[in-house]
């Protein structure tokens, strides 16, 4: 098309629809678990609205991430990678607000978005901090599946950062509860809540470890992964899991992690 000539609206819409259809085909081919999220969501347009024509890999991970939130809300449970729905433990909203741990981390975009007062609901309610942990697990899982779609021009992308951040927040939340909030700590050790945290954490561990061999998959991921790997931070979570949290040490290598 000649420079300066605007494409008709119908042509733009057709081109957008065509590349969205192609992106969905790639998702189905490379990430059946990610495509299952598309199949499960009733509002298909909600999913496809996240997909543009120039960065299919990043847009598909975002579409899955946001659609997992949508599914979890509609099902009143955490929609897992294997398609099961994990019931949300009752009473999480009454526990100590996650914003209390914000000062333990440097004030980056994840802290500002998920822990600072007045930001996302995850700052006030553990229910939604766990919801973000689950969504970022799906996000990174799809990114790993779609790595063949990445281009050198993409540079370093922050796929690993989000999951590392949310895992660190959950670990610190448990540690802070054990040290200074007996009521919240007792609730975290109750059977239903313990099982929910354990299930979401184990799912996250597997996905994070699966990403370690992929270069340029993080920007500040090493900062959060180092926090997870520091055994001094994991005493409380160890009691909840019944074991030590796994350290994805290979993610700290110079070829797979950033600063």
Tab-separated table of C-alpha atoms in Angstrom:
chain	number	residue	atom	x	y	z
A	1	UNK	CA	0.000	0.000	0.000
A	2	UNK	CA	1.352	3.435	-0.889
A	3	UNK	CA	2.741	5.539	1.926
A	4	UNK	CA	0.276	8.011	3.338
A	5	UNK	CA	-2.793	6.105	2.131
A	6	UNK	CA	-4.907	4.877	5.017
A	7	UNK	CA	-6.320	1.376	4.773
A	8	UNK	CA	-10.125	1.159	4.826
A	9	UNK	CA	-11.531	0.274	8.243
A	10	UNK	CA	-12.804	-3.047	6.937
A	11	UNK	CA	-9.348	-3.987	5.657
A	12	UNK	CA	-7.760	-3.178	9.018
A	13	UNK	CA	-10.367	-5.260	10.822
A	14	UNK	CA	-9.875	-8.163	8.405
A	15	UNK	CA	-6.108	-8.047	8.833
A	16	UNK	CA	-6.487	-7.940	12.610
A	17	UNK	CA	-8.912	-10.848	12.566
A	18	UNK	CA	-6.584	-12.824	10.315
A	19	UNK	CA	-3.544	-12.412	12.555
A	20	UNK	CA	-5.629	-13.181	15.636
A	21	UNK	CA	-6.757	-16.411	13.983
A	22	UNK	CA	-3.141	-17.248	13.134
A	23	UNK	CA	-2.073	-16.524	16.715
A	24	UNK	CA	-4.777	-18.851	18.018
A	25	UNK	CA	-3.599	-21.583	15.664
A	26	UNK	CA	-0.062	-21.184	16.982
A	27	UNK	CA	-1.356	-21.279	20.551
A	28	UNK	CA	-3.261	-24.487	19.874
A	29	UNK	CA	-0.237	-26.057	18.168
A	30	UNK	CA	2.437	-25.048	20.658
A	31	UNK	CA	0.587	-24.619	23.956
A	32	UNK	CA	-2.439	-26.898	24.378
A	33	UNK	CA	-2.738	-25.781	28.011
A	34	UNK	CA	-2.827	-22.140	26.948
A	35	UNK	CA	-5.358	-22.902	24.238
A	36	UNK	CA	-7.491	-24.687	26.828
A	37	UNK	CA	-7.887	-21.305	28.547
A	38	UNK	CA	-9.247	-19.870	25.292
A	39	UNK	CA	-11.640	-22.806	24.950
A	40	UNK	CA	-12.797	-22.478	28.551
A	41	UNK	CA	-13.597	-18.771	28.527
A	42	UNK	CA	-17.113	-17.938	27.412
A	43	UNK	CA	-16.297	-14.462	26.114
A	44	UNK	CA	-13.906	-15.247	23.250
A	45	UNK	CA	-13.661	-11.572	22.315
A	46	UNK	CA	-12.262	-10.811	25.773
A	47	UNK	CA	-9.387	-13.156	24.916
A	48	UNK	CA	-8.764	-12.037	21.337
A	49	UNK	CA	-8.886	-8.336	22.199
A	50	UNK	CA	-5.453	-8.767	23.804
A	51	UNK	CA	-3.915	-9.998	20.530
A	52	UNK	CA	-2.378	-7.484	18.117
A	53	UNK	CA	-0.691	-8.122	14.785
A	54	UNK	CA	2.916	-7.373	15.657
A	55	UNK	CA	3.806	-9.291	18.832
A	56	UNK	CA	1.850	-12.520	18.973
A	57	UNK	CA	3.997	-14.231	21.610
A	58	UNK	CA	3.719	-11.438	24.171
A	59	UNK	CA	0.065	-10.804	23.407
A	60	UNK	CA	-0.881	-14.470	23.776
A	61	UNK	CA	0.744	-14.703	27.196
A	62	UNK	CA	-1.151	-11.578	28.259
A	63	UNK	CA	-4.406	-12.937	26.837
A	64	UNK	CA	-3.996	-16.159	28.796
A	65	UNK	CA	-2.998	-14.280	31.971
A	66	UNK	CA	-6.013	-11.975	31.901
A	67	UNK	CA	-8.402	-14.746	30.873
A	68	UNK	CA	-7.260	-16.880	33.801
A	69	UNK	CA	-8.319	-14.028	36.092
A	70	UNK	CA	-11.666	-13.970	34.273
A	71	UNK	CA	-12.143	-17.736	34.625
A	72	UNK	CA	-11.092	-17.773	38.273
A	73	UNK	CA	-13.585	-15.034	39.093
A	74	UNK	CA	-16.434	-16.764	37.262
A	75	UNK	CA	-15.708	-20.126	38.874
A	76	UNK	CA	-14.898	-18.741	42.345
A	77	UNK	CA	-11.716	-20.774	42.337
A	78	UNK	CA	-8.212	-20.768	40.911
A	79	UNK	CA	-8.180	-22.124	37.343
A	80	UNK	CA	-5.095	-24.356	37.214
A	81	UNK	CA	-2.860	-25.251	34.283
A	82	UNK	CA	-4.224	-28.799	34.236
A	83	UNK	CA	-7.778	-27.464	33.884
A	84	UNK	CA	-8.895	-28.191	37.430
A	85	UNK	CA	-10.429	-25.457	39.546
A	86	UNK	CA	-8.912	-25.118	43.009
A	87	UNK	CA	-11.519	-23.805	45.473
A	88	UNK	CA	-10.674	-20.500	47.090
A	89	UNK	CA	-10.338	-20.972	50.841
A	90	UNK	CA	-12.959	-18.916	52.681
A	91	UNK	CA	-11.859	-16.123	54.954
A	92	UNK	CA	-8.672	-15.038	53.186
A	93	UNK	CA	-9.978	-11.473	52.953
A	94	UNK	CA	-9.960	-11.290	56.756
A	95	UNK	CA	-6.242	-12.052	57.022
A	96	UNK	CA	-3.454	-9.481	57.219
A	97	UNK	CA	-3.319	-7.416	54.015
A	98	UNK	CA	-0.377	-8.205	51.729
A	99	UNK	CA	0.498	-4.505	51.491
A	100	UNK	CA	2.235	-4.890	54.863
A	101	UNK	CA	5.169	-6.633	53.172
A	102	UNK	CA	5.747	-3.952	50.508
A	103	UNK	CA	8.591	-2.258	52.380
A	104	UNK	CA	10.622	-5.470	52.277
A	105	UNK	CA	11.131	-5.119	48.522
A	106	UNK	CA	12.535	-2.404	46.316
A	107	UNK	CA	9.825	-0.245	44.829
A	108	UNK	CA	9.655	-1.726	41.332
A	109	UNK	CA	6.624	-2.061	39.069
A	110	UNK	CA	5.491	-5.335	40.681
A	111	UNK	CA	5.543	-3.878	44.187
A	112	UNK	CA	3.773	-0.740	42.987
A	113	UNK	CA	1.124	-2.733	41.137
A	114	UNK	CA	0.413	-5.564	43.563
A	115	UNK	CA	1.444	-4.433	47.044
A	116	UNK	CA	1.125	-0.683	47.358
A	117	UNK	CA	-2.048	0.651	49.056
A	118	UNK	CA	-4.640	1.773	46.550
A	119	UNK	CA	-3.223	-0.381	43.755
A	120	UNK	CA	-4.602	-3.807	42.835
A	121	UNK	CA	-6.906	-5.741	45.176
A	122	UNK	CA	-3.957	-8.063	45.843
A	123	UNK	CA	-2.567	-5.356	48.142
A	124	UNK	CA	-5.562	-5.725	50.443
A	125	UNK	CA	-6.606	-9.358	50.096
A	126	UNK	CA	-4.516	-12.543	50.016
A	127	UNK	CA	-7.192	-14.108	47.793
A	128	UNK	CA	-6.032	-11.926	44.924
A	129	UNK	CA	-2.316	-12.156	45.649
A	130	UNK	CA	-2.716	-15.907	45.122
A	131	UNK	CA	-4.825	-15.151	42.044
A	132	UNK	CA	-1.906	-13.184	40.601
A	133	UNK	CA	0.496	-16.007	41.463
A	134	UNK	CA	-1.703	-18.380	39.492
A	135	UNK	CA	-2.107	-16.023	36.524
A	136	UNK	CA	1.632	-15.377	36.279
A	137	UNK	CA	2.235	-19.132	36.398
A	138	UNK	CA	-0.036	-19.581	33.377
A	139	UNK	CA	1.646	-16.573	31.749
A	140	UNK	CA	5.166	-18.000	32.005
A	141	UNK	CA	4.025	-21.500	31.081
A	142	UNK	CA	2.605	-20.214	27.793
A	143	UNK	CA	5.691	-18.063	27.176
A	144	UNK	CA	7.902	-21.146	27.511
A	145	UNK	CA	5.659	-23.061	25.119
A	146	UNK	CA	5.762	-20.233	22.568
A	147	UNK	CA	9.486	-19.506	22.748
A	148	UNK	CA	9.933	-20.621	19.125
A	149	UNK	CA	7.867	-17.592	18.070
A	150	UNK	CA	10.289	-15.121	19.642
A	151	UNK	CA	12.480	-12.949	17.435
A	152	UNK	CA	15.960	-11.518	18.128
A	153	UNK	CA	14.453	-8.049	17.803
A	154	UNK	CA	12.328	-8.753	20.884
A	155	UNK	CA	15.446	-8.379	23.064
A	156	UNK	CA	15.140	-9.285	26.742
A	157	UNK	CA	11.559	-9.676	27.885
A	158	UNK	CA	10.248	-9.919	31.421
A	159	UNK	CA	8.348	-13.207	31.243
A	160	UNK	CA	10.193	-14.638	34.251
A	161	UNK	CA	10.076	-11.479	36.372
A	162	UNK	CA	6.376	-11.577	37.181
A	163	UNK	CA	6.286	-15.127	38.489
A	164	UNK	CA	9.505	-14.612	40.440
A	165	UNK	CA	8.011	-11.502	42.035
A	166	UNK	CA	4.725	-13.128	43.022
A	167	UNK	CA	6.477	-16.194	44.448
A	168	UNK	CA	8.694	-13.887	46.516
A	169	UNK	CA	5.656	-11.974	47.769
A	170	UNK	CA	3.879	-15.150	48.866
A	171	UNK	CA	7.023	-16.422	50.579
A	172	UNK	CA	7.504	-13.131	52.440
A	173	UNK	CA	3.817	-12.951	53.350
A	174	UNK	CA	4.051	-16.332	55.075
A	175	UNK	CA	7.274	-15.349	56.829
A	176	UNK	CA	5.813	-12.067	58.090
A	177	UNK	CA	2.667	-13.812	59.315
A	178	UNK	CA	4.712	-16.339	61.267
A	179	UNK	CA	6.828	-13.632	62.866
A	180	UNK	CA	4.247	-10.997	63.702
A	181	UNK	CA	0.632	-12.040	63.077
A	182	UNK	CA	-0.414	-15.191	64.963
A	183	UNK	CA	-4.010	-15.151	63.681
A	184	UNK	CA	-2.958	-14.988	60.042
A	185	UNK	CA	-0.245	-17.586	60.595
A	186	UNK	CA	-2.738	-19.956	62.172
A	187	UNK	CA	-5.094	-19.471	59.218
A	188	UNK	CA	-2.323	-20.169	56.712
A	189	UNK	CA	-1.697	-23.511	58.408
A	190	UNK	CA	-5.364	-24.540	58.363
A	191	UNK	CA	-5.981	-27.523	56.048
A	192	UNK	CA	-7.869	-25.744	53.250
A	193	UNK	CA	-5.563	-22.747	53.028
A	194	UNK	CA	-2.429	-24.856	53.377
A	195	UNK	CA	-3.558	-27.078	50.505
A	196	UNK	CA	-4.396	-24.107	48.282
A	197	UNK	CA	-1.016	-22.455	48.872
A	198	UNK	CA	0.783	-25.766	48.392
A	199	UNK	CA	-0.994	-26.492	45.098
A	200	UNK	CA	-0.387	-23.022	43.662
A	201	UNK	CA	3.227	-22.969	44.826
A	202	UNK	CA	4.093	-26.383	43.403
A	203	UNK	CA	2.547	-25.417	40.072
A	204	UNK	CA	4.601	-22.207	40.066
A	205	UNK	CA	7.826	-24.013	40.986
A	206	UNK	CA	7.545	-26.386	38.043
A	207	UNK	CA	6.877	-23.626	35.548
A	208	UNK	CA	9.647	-21.352	36.828
A	209	UNK	CA	12.173	-24.201	36.662
A	210	UNK	CA	11.067	-25.045	33.119
A	211	UNK	CA	12.033	-21.543	31.977
A	212	UNK	CA	15.587	-21.535	33.292
A	213	UNK	CA	17.299	-22.637	30.102
A	214	UNK	CA	15.774	-19.840	28.035
A	215	UNK	CA	18.002	-16.767	27.609
A	216	UNK	CA	16.702	-13.179	27.658
A	217	UNK	CA	13.533	-14.286	29.432
A	218	UNK	CA	13.878	-11.872	32.316
A	219	UNK	CA	14.957	-8.340	33.134
A	220	UNK	CA	15.127	-8.275	36.943
A	221	UNK	CA	14.276	-11.931	37.472
A	222	UNK	CA	17.523	-12.748	39.268
A	223	UNK	CA	16.642	-10.359	42.091
A	224	UNK	CA	13.444	-12.235	42.931
A	225	UNK	CA	14.792	-15.713	42.260
A	226	UNK	CA	17.684	-15.013	44.637
A	227	UNK	CA	15.108	-14.118	47.275
A	228	UNK	CA	13.333	-17.453	46.744
A	229	UNK	CA	16.645	-19.325	46.911
A	230	UNK	CA	17.692	-17.704	50.193
A	231	UNK	CA	16.811	-20.341	52.796
A	232	UNK	CA	16.472	-17.654	55.475
A	233	UNK	CA	13.349	-16.399	53.692
A	234	UNK	CA	11.633	-19.765	53.465
A	235	UNK	CA	11.156	-21.019	57.024
A	236	UNK	CA	7.434	-20.268	57.200
A	237	UNK	CA	6.699	-21.563	53.720
A	238	UNK	CA	8.617	-24.722	54.609
A	239	UNK	CA	6.063	-25.422	57.325
A	240	UNK	CA	3.178	-24.892	54.913
A	241	UNK	CA	4.673	-27.026	52.137
A	242	UNK	CA	6.083	-29.717	54.405
A	243	UNK	CA	9.445	-29.292	52.650
A	244	UNK	CA	11.846	-26.583	51.582
A	245	UNK	CA	10.944	-24.480	48.579
A	246	UNK	CA	12.873	-25.550	45.495
A	247	UNK	CA	15.580	-23.176	44.318
A	248	UNK	CA	15.693	-22.913	40.504
A	249	UNK	CA	19.429	-22.333	40.674
A	250	UNK	CA	19.978	-22.671	36.946
A	251	UNK	CA	17.793	-19.580	36.467
A	252	UNK	CA	20.566	-17.613	38.182
A	253	UNK	CA	23.100	-18.522	35.490
A	254	UNK	CA	24.448	-15.708	33.372
A	255	UNK	CA	22.916	-17.091	30.174
A	256	UNK	CA	19.376	-17.477	31.464
A	257	UNK	CA	18.805	-14.690	33.959
A	258	UNK	CA	19.358	-10.990	33.850
A	259	UNK	CA	20.507	-8.742	36.667
